[in-house]
Tab-separated table of C-alpha atoms in Angstrom:
chain	number	residue	atom	x	y	z
A	1	MET	CA	76.669	113.107	81.092
A	2	SER	CA	78.796	114.881	83.963
A	3	SER	CA	76.304	118.374	84.560
A	4	SER	CA	79.059	119.786	82.015
A	5	GLY	CA	77.236	117.978	79.243
A	6	GLN	CA	80.609	116.646	78.140
A	7	PRO	CA	81.067	112.233	78.115
A	8	PRO	CA	82.788	111.710	81.838
A	9	ILE	CA	86.349	111.019	82.730
A	10	VAL	CA	87.009	107.312	82.047
A	11	PRO	CA	89.825	106.442	84.979
A	12	VAL	CA	91.763	103.541	84.264
A	13	ILE	CA	93.357	102.002	87.296
A	14	LEU	CA	96.520	99.486	86.642
A	15	SER	CA	96.738	97.196	89.119
A	16	GLY	CA	99.862	95.014	88.236
A	17	GLY	CA	102.458	95.936	90.821
A	18	SER	CA	103.638	93.747	93.454
A	19	GLY	CA	105.268	95.527	96.141
A	20	THR	CA	108.418	93.711	97.239
A	21	ARG	CA	109.818	96.904	98.905
A	22	LEU	CA	106.784	96.438	101.574
A	23	TRP	CA	107.754	92.824	101.720
A	24	PRO	CA	106.688	91.125	104.206
A	25	LEU	CA	103.785	92.569	103.817
A	26	SER	CA	103.473	92.892	100.033
A	27	ARG	CA	103.443	89.277	98.674
A	28	SER	CA	103.058	88.598	94.934
A	29	LEU	CA	99.891	86.979	95.706
A	30	ARG	CA	98.565	89.897	97.708
A	31	PRO	CA	100.310	92.859	97.203
A	32	LYS	CA	100.398	96.185	98.836
A	33	GLN	CA	97.334	97.603	96.377
A	34	PHE	CA	95.673	96.030	98.356
A	35	LEU	CA	96.714	96.610	102.063
A	36	ASN	CA	95.100	98.475	104.833
A	37	LEU	CA	98.339	100.695	104.656
A	38	VAL	CA	96.987	104.111	105.159
A	39	GLY	CA	93.961	104.376	106.176
A	40	ASP	CA	91.324	101.843	107.037
A	41	ARG	CA	90.844	101.129	103.195
A	42	SER	CA	92.905	99.372	101.205
A	43	LEU	CA	95.368	101.187	98.524
A	44	LEU	CA	93.022	100.058	95.834
A	45	GLN	CA	89.779	101.290	97.232
A	46	GLN	CA	90.437	104.470	98.052
A	47	THR	CA	92.103	105.018	94.149
A	48	ALA	CA	88.928	104.135	93.545
A	49	GLU	CA	86.697	105.821	96.319
A	50	ARG	CA	88.341	108.969	94.470
A	51	PHE	CA	86.471	109.083	91.067
A	52	ALA	CA	82.833	108.000	93.088
A	53	GLY	CA	80.218	109.631	93.537
A	54	HIS	CA	81.332	112.420	91.107
A	55	ASP	CA	79.866	113.261	87.853
A	56	VAL	CA	83.157	114.702	86.396
A	57	PHE	CA	84.155	110.498	86.292
A	58	GLY	CA	82.727	107.248	85.327
A	59	ALA	CA	82.512	104.110	85.894
A	60	PRO	CA	86.610	103.070	86.468
A	61	ILE	CA	88.218	100.328	83.930
A	62	VAL	CA	90.630	98.389	86.759
A	63	VAL	CA	93.097	96.251	84.800
A	64	CYS	CA	94.922	93.071	86.458
A	65	ASN	CA	96.302	89.868	86.017
A	66	GLU	CA	94.347	87.045	86.350
A	67	GLU	CA	95.793	85.884	90.441
A	68	HIS	CA	94.146	89.210	91.826
A	69	ARG	CA	90.699	89.110	89.973
A	70	PHE	CA	88.589	88.165	92.941
A	71	VAL	CA	90.102	90.229	95.360
A	72	ILE	CA	89.270	93.336	93.372
A	73	ALA	CA	85.741	92.294	92.450
A	74	GLU	CA	85.402	91.500	96.077
A	75	GLN	CA	87.443	94.781	97.663
A	76	LEU	CA	85.521	97.080	94.671
A	77	ARG	CA	82.396	95.209	96.209
A	78	GLU	CA	82.484	96.143	99.398
A	79	ILE	CA	82.816	99.715	99.104
A	80	GLY	CA	79.659	99.886	95.909
A	81	VAL	CA	81.841	100.715	93.059
A	82	GLU	CA	80.418	99.103	89.906
A	83	PRO	CA	83.350	99.178	87.575
A	84	HIS	CA	82.414	99.398	83.466
A	85	ALA	CA	85.181	96.801	83.437
A	86	ILE	CA	87.792	94.576	85.305
A	87	VAL	CA	90.349	93.795	82.298
A	88	LEU	CA	92.219	90.144	82.838
A	89	GLU	CA	96.095	90.578	81.195
A	90	PRO	CA	96.426	86.912	80.115
A	91	ALA	CA	100.474	87.808	80.328
A	92	ALA	CA	102.600	90.917	82.226
A	93	ARG	CA	103.009	93.243	79.818
A	94	ASN	CA	104.087	96.469	81.471
A	95	THR	CA	101.773	100.076	80.984
A	96	ALA	CA	101.529	100.580	77.783
A	97	PRO	CA	99.802	97.899	76.758
A	98	ALA	CA	97.084	97.387	79.679
A	99	ILE	CA	96.576	101.262	79.127
A	100	ALA	CA	95.835	100.425	75.174
A	101	ALA	CA	93.533	97.914	76.100
A	102	ALA	CA	91.613	99.869	78.640
A	103	ALA	CA	91.399	102.832	75.869
A	104	ALA	CA	90.430	100.253	72.809
A	105	LEU	CA	87.148	99.163	75.050
A	106	VAL	CA	85.864	103.092	75.154
A	107	ASP	CA	84.901	105.679	72.330
A	108	PRO	CA	87.700	106.806	70.609
A	109	ASP	CA	85.743	110.285	71.924
A	110	HIS	CA	86.512	109.634	75.708
A	111	LEU	CA	89.573	111.280	77.688
A	112	MET	CA	90.288	108.596	80.402
A	113	ILE	CA	92.409	108.887	83.361
A	114	ALA	CA	95.026	106.217	83.972
A	115	VAL	CA	96.472	105.873	87.610
A	116	PRO	CA	98.304	103.133	89.929
A	117	SER	CA	96.077	101.251	91.794
A	118	ASP	CA	98.445	102.108	94.797
A	119	GLY	CA	99.279	106.099	95.649
A	120	HIS	CA	97.862	107.855	98.297
A	121	ILE	CA	96.233	111.793	97.857
A	122	GLY	CA	97.074	113.692	100.171
A	123	ASP	CA	93.576	116.419	99.316
A	124	LEU	CA	91.088	114.511	97.009
A	125	ALA	CA	89.357	117.827	96.222
A	126	GLY	CA	91.965	119.338	94.925
A	127	TYR	CA	93.107	115.971	93.037
A	128	ARG	CA	89.275	116.062	91.518
A	129	ASP	CA	89.924	119.592	90.776
A	130	SER	CA	93.318	119.115	88.396
A	131	ILE	CA	92.095	116.557	86.243
A	132	ALA	CA	88.717	117.965	85.702
A	133	GLY	CA	91.206	121.422	84.818
A	134	ALA	CA	92.900	119.803	82.470
A	135	SER	CA	90.488	118.150	80.423
A	136	GLU	CA	90.333	120.936	78.070
A	137	VAL	CA	94.114	120.770	77.095
A	138	ALA	CA	93.408	117.427	77.254
A	139	ALA	CA	90.373	116.829	74.444
A	140	GLN	CA	92.961	119.590	72.342
A	141	ASP	CA	95.260	116.167	71.973
A	142	TRP	CA	97.309	116.324	74.537
A	143	ILE	CA	99.099	113.860	77.330
A	144	VAL	CA	98.463	115.485	80.380
A	145	THR	CA	100.350	114.595	83.407
A	146	PHE	CA	100.090	115.578	87.026
A	147	GLY	CA	103.687	117.205	88.004
A	148	VAL	CA	103.611	117.131	92.493
A	149	GLU	CA	105.260	119.917	94.052
A	150	PRO	CA	108.559	117.765	95.743
A	151	SER	CA	108.591	118.712	99.542
A	152	ARG	CA	112.024	116.753	99.697
A	153	PRO	CA	115.144	115.674	97.847
A	154	GLU	CA	113.447	111.981	96.799
A	155	THR	CA	116.160	109.524	94.865
A	156	GLY	CA	112.958	107.378	94.970
A	157	TYR	CA	110.950	109.088	92.173
A	158	GLY	CA	111.059	109.848	88.922
A	159	TYR	CA	110.640	113.572	87.245
A	160	ILE	CA	108.699	115.954	85.216
A	161	GLU	CA	110.702	118.879	83.739
A	162	GLN	CA	109.007	121.695	82.851
A	163	SER	CA	108.831	123.994	80.391
A	164	LYS	CA	108.139	127.987	80.208
A	165	ASP	CA	106.083	127.135	77.471
A	166	LEU	CA	102.414	127.499	78.667
A	167	LEU	CA	99.448	125.508	76.734
A	168	ALA	CA	96.485	127.004	79.653
A	169	PRO	CA	96.728	128.622	83.136
A	170	GLY	CA	98.966	126.354	85.465
A	171	ILE	CA	99.813	123.643	82.555
A	172	HIS	CA	103.132	123.225	80.858
A	173	ARG	CA	104.901	121.658	77.506
A	174	ILE	CA	107.382	119.237	79.300
A	175	ALA	CA	110.690	119.815	78.790
A	176	HIS	CA	111.540	116.110	79.426
A	177	PHE	CA	110.933	113.029	81.990
A	178	ARG	CA	113.758	112.173	84.067
A	179	GLU	CA	114.608	108.830	85.830
A	180	LYS	CA	115.402	108.642	89.631
A	181	PRO	CA	117.962	110.556	90.197
A	182	ASP	CA	121.113	109.866	92.618
A	183	ALA	CA	121.278	112.737	95.701
A	184	ALA	CA	123.368	115.441	94.365
A	185	THR	CA	120.680	115.502	91.526
A	186	ALA	CA	117.638	115.269	93.741
A	187	GLU	CA	119.608	118.694	94.917
A	188	ASN	CA	119.346	120.237	92.528
A	189	TYR	CA	116.571	119.556	90.407
A	190	ILE	CA	114.577	121.166	93.390
A	191	ALA	CA	116.891	123.831	93.525
A	192	GLN	CA	115.766	124.380	90.302
A	193	GLY	CA	112.409	124.783	90.800
A	194	ASN	CA	110.671	123.613	87.529
A	195	PHE	CA	111.521	119.870	88.590
A	196	LEU	CA	108.677	117.979	90.128
A	197	TRP	CA	108.039	114.691	91.156
A	198	ASN	CA	106.286	112.130	88.449
A	199	PRO	CA	103.355	110.233	90.561
A	200	SER	CA	102.764	108.597	86.363
A	201	LEU	CA	98.987	110.068	85.897
A	202	PHE	CA	97.692	110.565	81.847
A	203	LEU	CA	94.925	112.370	81.058
A	204	PHE	CA	94.160	111.506	77.325
A	205	ARG	CA	92.161	111.501	74.796
A	206	ALA	CA	91.476	107.364	74.170
A	207	GLY	CA	91.624	107.423	69.999
A	208	PHE	CA	94.353	110.379	70.392
A	209	LEU	CA	96.642	107.596	72.322
A	210	LEU	CA	95.335	105.064	70.431
A	211	ASP	CA	96.955	106.777	67.220
A	212	GLU	CA	99.926	108.511	68.538
A	213	LEU	CA	101.193	104.364	70.075
A	214	GLU	CA	100.777	103.253	66.479
A	215	ALA	CA	103.006	106.430	64.986
A	216	LEU	CA	105.450	105.982	67.450
A	217	THR	CA	105.808	102.604	68.739
A	218	PRO	CA	104.066	99.980	66.189
A	219	GLY	CA	103.330	96.825	67.242
A	220	ILE	CA	101.459	97.725	70.214
A	221	VAL	CA	98.103	98.615	69.481
A	222	THR	CA	97.553	95.780	66.619
A	223	PRO	CA	98.393	92.808	68.967
A	224	VAL	CA	96.194	94.726	71.951
A	225	ARG	CA	93.055	95.787	69.371
A	226	ASN	CA	93.277	91.786	68.747
A	227	ALA	CA	93.045	90.839	72.399
A	228	VAL	CA	90.352	92.918	73.141
A	229	ALA	CA	87.803	91.955	70.509
A	230	GLU	CA	88.629	88.458	71.010
A	231	ALA	CA	88.308	88.838	74.325
A	232	GLN	CA	85.852	85.950	76.597
A	233	ARG	CA	83.560	87.867	79.166
A	234	ASP	CA	83.819	85.309	82.722
A	235	LEU	CA	81.957	86.315	85.472
A	236	ASP	CA	82.491	89.723	85.961
A	237	PHE	CA	85.803	89.547	84.148
A	238	LEU	CA	86.967	91.017	80.461
A	239	ARG	CA	89.812	87.689	79.974
A	240	LEU	CA	91.894	89.552	77.233
A	241	ASP	CA	92.569	86.837	74.169
A	242	ALA	CA	96.303	84.967	74.944
A	243	ASP	CA	97.416	84.580	71.729
A	244	ALA	CA	96.533	88.115	70.379
A	245	PHE	CA	97.967	90.143	73.708
A	246	GLY	CA	100.890	88.195	73.849
A	247	GLN	CA	102.029	89.371	70.869
A	248	ALA	CA	102.407	92.863	71.921
A	249	PRO	CA	105.580	94.012	73.633
A	250	SER	CA	106.656	94.653	77.385
A	251	ILE	CA	107.239	98.180	77.635
A	252	SER	CA	106.295	100.913	79.597
A	253	ILE	CA	103.936	104.044	78.358
A	254	ASP	CA	106.815	106.062	79.542
A	255	TYR	CA	109.353	104.633	77.137
A	256	ALA	CA	106.491	103.834	74.583
A	257	LEU	CA	104.948	107.075	74.666
A	258	MET	CA	105.494	109.951	76.652
A	259	GLU	CA	109.306	109.949	75.871
A	260	LYS	CA	109.018	110.443	72.000
A	261	THR	CA	106.194	112.178	71.317
A	262	GLN	CA	105.658	116.138	71.269
A	263	ARG	CA	102.295	116.934	72.642
A	264	ALA	CA	102.975	115.607	76.067
A	265	ALA	CA	102.114	118.539	79.036
A	266	THR	CA	102.667	118.277	82.485
A	267	SER	CA	100.279	120.810	85.418
A	268	ARG	CA	100.596	120.733	89.224
A	269	LEU	CA	98.562	118.450	91.298
A	270	ALA	CA	96.851	120.431	94.067
A	271	SER	CA	97.360	117.610	96.729
A	272	SER	CA	100.934	115.892	98.465
A	273	TRP	CA	101.008	112.448	96.860
A	274	SER	CA	103.215	109.365	97.967
A	275	ASP	CA	103.544	105.974	96.011
A	276	VAL	CA	104.251	104.485	99.600
A	277	GLY	CA	106.797	102.580	98.134
A	278	SER	CA	109.322	101.981	100.959
A	279	TRP	CA	108.739	101.632	104.506
A	280	GLN	CA	110.657	104.801	104.609
A	281	GLU	CA	107.351	105.985	103.275
A	282	LEU	CA	105.117	104.588	105.619
A	283	TRP	CA	107.132	106.134	108.412
A	284	ASN	CA	106.482	109.563	106.683
A	285	GLN	CA	103.176	108.939	106.561
A	286	GLY	CA	102.206	107.707	109.782
A	287	ALA	CA	101.602	108.561	113.097
A	288	GLN	CA	104.722	109.464	114.651
A	289	ASP	CA	105.103	109.723	118.250
A	290	GLN	CA	107.304	112.231	120.408
A	291	ASP	CA	110.569	110.503	119.625
A	292	GLY	CA	109.492	109.772	115.890
A	293	ASN	CA	108.525	106.593	115.984
A	294	VAL	CA	105.280	104.883	113.988
A	295	LEU	CA	104.563	102.042	115.606
A	296	THR	CA	101.584	99.726	115.101
A	297	GLY	CA	100.388	96.277	116.180
A	298	ASP	CA	101.485	94.574	119.260
A	299	VAL	CA	104.789	96.729	119.772
A	300	LEU	CA	107.017	97.752	122.983
A	301	VAL	CA	109.753	100.163	122.507
A	302	GLU	CA	112.427	101.887	125.363
A	303	ASP	CA	114.686	104.593	124.220
A	304	SER	CA	113.871	104.163	120.149
A	305	ARG	CA	114.193	106.874	118.100
A	306	GLU	CA	112.916	107.753	114.095
A	307	SER	CA	111.722	103.939	113.123
A	308	TYR	CA	108.953	101.865	112.241
A	309	VAL	CA	107.980	98.855	114.200
A	310	HIS	CA	104.979	96.693	112.998
A	311	SER	CA	103.637	93.916	114.310
A	312	GLU	CA	101.045	91.652	112.744
A	313	GLY	CA	100.736	89.661	115.341
A	314	PRO	CA	104.018	88.240	117.663
A	315	LEU	CA	105.243	90.912	120.372
A	316	VAL	CA	107.323	93.124	119.288
A	317	ALA	CA	109.575	94.685	122.212
A	318	ALA	CA	112.796	96.617	120.482
A	319	LEU	CA	115.134	98.560	123.090
A	320	GLY	CA	117.822	101.320	121.534
A	321	LEU	CA	116.548	101.533	118.265
A	322	GLU	CA	117.272	103.803	116.067
A	323	ASN	CA	116.658	104.462	112.288
A	324	HIS	CA	115.634	101.224	111.987
A	325	VAL	CA	112.471	99.448	110.537
A	326	VAL	CA	111.268	96.276	111.837
A	327	VAL	CA	108.027	94.141	111.009
A	328	ALA	CA	106.561	91.634	111.321
A	329	THR	CA	103.752	88.922	111.000
A	330	SER	CA	103.048	85.655	111.935
A	331	ASP	CA	105.793	84.148	109.663
A	332	VAL	CA	108.558	86.480	108.526
A	333	VAL	CA	110.397	88.755	110.823
A	334	MET	CA	112.149	91.945	108.957
A	335	VAL	CA	115.199	94.152	110.291
A	336	ALA	CA	116.545	96.916	108.363
A	337	PRO	CA	118.146	100.786	108.729
A	338	THR	CA	115.260	102.884	107.819
A	339	GLU	CA	118.032	104.650	105.151
A	340	ARG	CA	117.646	101.218	102.727
A	341	SER	CA	114.361	100.410	102.622
A	342	GLN	CA	114.255	101.003	99.531
A	343	GLU	CA	116.438	97.551	99.073
A	344	VAL	CA	114.294	95.318	101.301
A	345	LYS	CA	112.670	94.150	97.515
A	346	ARG	CA	116.165	91.910	97.187
A	347	LEU	CA	115.524	90.188	100.638
A	348	ALA	CA	112.090	88.575	98.849
A	349	GLU	CA	113.939	88.517	95.724
A	350	ARG	CA	116.442	86.031	97.820
A	351	VAL	CA	113.910	83.754	99.334
A	352	ALA	CA	111.892	83.212	95.916
A	353	ARG	CA	115.769	81.951	95.003
A	354	GLU	CA	115.937	80.023	98.088
A	355	GLY	CA	112.455	78.211	97.046
A	356	ARG	CA	110.728	79.446	99.432
A	357	ASN	CA	106.737	80.319	99.619
A	358	GLU	CA	106.717	83.340	101.654
A	359	HIS	CA	107.508	85.660	99.084
A	360	GLU	CA	104.670	85.040	97.201
A	361	LEU	CA	101.418	84.061	100.422
A	362	HIS	CA	101.184	85.186	103.306
A	363	PRO	CA	99.513	82.452	106.104
A	364	ARG	CA	96.266	83.903	105.190
A	365	VAL	CA	95.540	82.809	101.374
A	366	HIS	CA	92.579	84.641	100.479
A	367	ARG	CA	89.680	82.538	98.008
A	368	PRO	CA	86.676	83.903	96.489
A	369	TRP	CA	84.771	81.810	99.245
A	370	GLY	CA	86.399	83.527	101.930
A	371	TYR	CA	90.543	82.102	103.345
A	372	TYR	CA	92.134	79.186	104.865
A	373	GLU	CA	95.315	79.875	106.911
A	374	GLY	CA	98.541	77.547	108.107
A	375	ILE	CA	98.547	76.240	112.006
A	376	ASP	CA	100.980	73.812	112.120
A	377	SER	CA	102.518	71.503	109.452
A	378	GLU	CA	105.142	68.306	109.525
A	379	ALA	CA	106.151	65.576	107.425
A	380	GLY	CA	102.212	63.761	106.380
A	381	PHE	CA	100.255	66.483	107.968
A	382	GLN	CA	98.852	69.752	107.653
A	383	VAL	CA	96.037	71.774	109.842
A	384	LYS	CA	94.379	74.677	108.750
A	385	ARG	CA	91.684	77.178	109.278
A	386	ILE	CA	89.093	78.092	107.440
A	387	MET	CA	87.163	80.816	106.360
A	388	VAL	CA	83.682	80.562	103.861
A	389	LYS	CA	81.929	83.852	103.783
A	390	PRO	CA	78.180	83.924	103.935
A	391	GLY	CA	76.472	82.343	100.934
A	392	GLU	CA	79.920	80.943	99.451
A	393	ARG	CA	80.817	77.258	98.770
A	394	LEU	CA	84.314	75.689	97.676
A	395	SER	CA	84.522	73.931	94.338
A	396	LEU	CA	83.450	70.235	94.262
A	397	GLN	CA	86.503	68.464	94.061
A	398	ARG	CA	88.822	65.360	94.936
A	399	HIS	CA	92.536	64.546	95.822
A	400	ALA	CA	94.168	61.557	94.804
A	401	ARG	CA	96.566	62.105	97.993
A	402	ARG	CA	95.152	63.126	100.983
A	403	SER	CA	92.216	62.171	103.301
A	404	GLU	CA	90.797	65.456	105.152
A	405	HIS	CA	89.286	65.276	108.991
A	406	TRP	CA	86.729	68.889	108.761
A	407	ILE	CA	85.423	69.956	112.558
A	408	ILE	CA	82.596	73.134	112.547
A	409	VAL	CA	84.066	75.549	115.172
A	410	GLU	CA	81.118	78.598	114.627
A	411	GLY	CA	77.996	78.321	111.850
A	412	ARG	CA	76.899	76.072	110.199
A	413	ALA	CA	77.823	74.159	106.975
A	414	ARG	CA	76.359	72.146	104.443
A	415	VAL	CA	78.958	68.999	103.596
A	416	THR	CA	78.724	66.880	100.579
A	417	VAL	CA	81.142	63.812	100.625
A	418	ASP	CA	80.148	61.292	97.687
A	419	ASP	CA	76.488	61.054	97.671
A	420	GLN	CA	75.957	61.979	101.512
A	421	ILE	CA	74.789	65.664	101.866
A	422	THR	CA	74.853	66.286	105.825
A	423	ASP	CA	74.251	70.023	107.796
A	424	LEU	CA	77.181	70.360	110.393
A	425	VAL	CA	77.175	72.525	113.436
A	426	ALA	CA	79.968	73.880	116.085
A	427	ASN	CA	81.537	70.596	117.186
A	428	GLN	CA	80.612	68.156	115.165
A	429	SER	CA	82.614	66.281	112.284
A	430	THR	CA	83.337	64.420	109.302
A	431	TYR	CA	86.066	62.850	107.544
A	432	VAL	CA	87.185	62.916	103.887
A	433	PRO	CA	88.687	59.522	102.522
A	434	ILE	CA	91.437	60.700	99.479
A	435	GLY	CA	89.768	59.921	96.563
A	436	ALA	CA	86.123	60.891	97.647
A	437	VAL	CA	83.880	63.638	95.865
A	438	HIS	CA	83.639	66.607	98.211
A	439	ARG	CA	82.135	70.423	98.925
A	440	LEU	CA	81.741	72.690	102.006
A	441	GLU	CA	79.215	75.161	101.774
A	442	ASN	CA	78.584	78.007	103.701
A	443	VAL	CA	73.950	77.942	104.332
A	444	THR	CA	73.597	80.910	106.267
A	445	ASP	CA	74.120	84.898	106.486
A	446	LYS	CA	77.204	84.318	109.179
A	447	PRO	CA	80.896	83.358	108.485
A	448	LEU	CA	81.656	79.985	108.638
A	449	LEU	CA	85.064	78.812	110.766
A	450	MET	CA	86.520	75.385	110.068
A	451	ILE	CA	89.457	73.752	111.415
A	452	GLU	CA	90.897	71.316	108.383
A	453	VAL	CA	93.714	68.814	108.957
A	454	GLN	CA	94.721	67.095	105.987
A	455	CYS	CA	96.671	63.829	106.070
A	456	GLY	CA	98.982	62.459	102.932
A	457	ASP	CA	102.254	62.464	101.598
A	458	TYR	CA	101.693	65.247	99.102
A	459	LEU	CA	99.687	68.091	100.536
A	460	GLY	CA	100.641	70.938	97.791
A	461	GLU	CA	97.250	73.123	96.664
A	462	ASP	CA	97.998	71.761	93.014
A	463	ASP	CA	96.177	67.986	94.360
A	464	ILE	CA	93.603	69.310	93.567
A	465	GLU	CA	90.428	68.634	90.940
A	466	ARG	CA	87.435	70.177	90.223
A	467	LEU	CA	84.881	68.911	88.926
A	468	ASP	CA	82.337	71.720	89.338
A	469	ASP	CA	83.199	76.114	90.520
A	470	ASP	CA	81.305	78.820	90.667
A	471	TYR	CA	84.140	80.896	90.136
A	472	ASN	CA	85.308	79.355	86.641
A	473	ARG	CA	88.742	78.776	87.894
A	474	ASP	CA	91.247	75.857	86.284
C-alpha cells in the first residue's frame, strides 16, 4: 500500500520500438531505449527509475519481444529494479494488445500507468506529481492521458485537443486526438492554446481498460486473456502463449480505444518531455557549444554551426559544416541535413532491403553472458573479441562447419572441449575442432576477455547446436 492507503499504481513499460530514426546508433537488436543517449543511463533505465523508490508506484511490468529480454533484465538489475514481470510478446501486435496483457496480470481495481520505454522527462518531481494528481479521476473510470505544453510547432508529434469540459482541477475531457501535422497546422495548434503534445502516457484502472477495449474493439481482450492464462514462466520472464496472442489484431491503443472512448481525459504534464525520436531532437537536448554544435566522442570541427556530430570510434573531422548530422560508428558513417533527420529511417530500410545487416546488428553484439565484437573477416575466417561476464558461461555447443581457436587475453577461462576441462589464463590458447562439444566459462569475479578465430566454409551464427544452455535459448 502507498502512504495514502491505496494500492500502488503499476507502471507498464512498453519496450517494443526499433528506433530506426536514430540509425545507425539504434538498430533492431539494440534499439534506442537501451542506449545512453541523454545522460549516463539508458532511456529504459531512466524510465524505470522514475517509479522506483516512490510509494505511489509499484514494481513495473515490462512488455517486450523475445530478442530484447536479456538486455532488459540486465539493465534493470544494474539499477536495482525488481520488475513485477517481464512479459514476452511472441509476435508484435502493437500497443493495444501489449497494454491489455499487462492489465490482465493485475487486480482489475489497480491503477496502471502505461508509458513508452524511450522518452526523456525534464522534471521528475513534476512527472510523478502529475500522475499521482490524476489518480482520483482515473479511479472513477476515466482514461487519463498527459499532454505536454508545446515549446515549438513540432511536426513530429501527435497532438491532443483539450476541450473546455473540466472534470477536476487541471483535468479536461479530450475533444480530439490529432495526427502529426504539417508545419502550418502545427503553427495553428500552437496559436489556439488548447493543443498539447501527445507523449502516449495513459493512466487507467486495469479492469475498466479491458472492459472498454472489449466493448469498443472486440477481438483483442479474449485472445490476450487466453495468452496470459496459458503463459509459461521462463527464468525471469513470462512468455505469453503464441497461438492465443497471435489471434489478437495488431492495433495501437490510440485507434483501438482512445479515439473511440467517451471516457478520455487529459492533464497537462508538469514537466518537459521528448521522445528522443530523431537526431534533431538529440541536438535540441544536447549541450551546445558557442556555435550551436553538439559534439560527442572523438570529434573535431572548424567553422561549423548548428550541427550534431557524434563518433563511436574513429576521429570525425568536419570543416564548414552547417545544420547537419554526422554519426560515425565502427561500421557506418551517416550524414544528413538536420531538417531531414526524421527521414533517416529510409536509410535503415534500404540497408535491410539490400540484404545487409547494419540495420540489425551493432559490431558489438550483446548476449546474456557478455558480448562479442567482430574485428576482421574474409572468406573462410573471422576474428572476434569476446567478453564473458563474471560467473557466466556460454552454452554447451558444437558447430558443423567451423573450427575455433581461442586465445585468452585477460582473466581466467574454464574451457570444455569434448571430455577435457582446462583452466586457461592470459597468453594461453586452445583449439576447438569442427564438431567438438565445447563450452567457455568465466569462473572469476572479473570480466574474461578472449580473442576467437573461426575457420570454415560457413561462419554464420546459426551454425550452433546448443546441447545445454543456462538461458533456455533454442
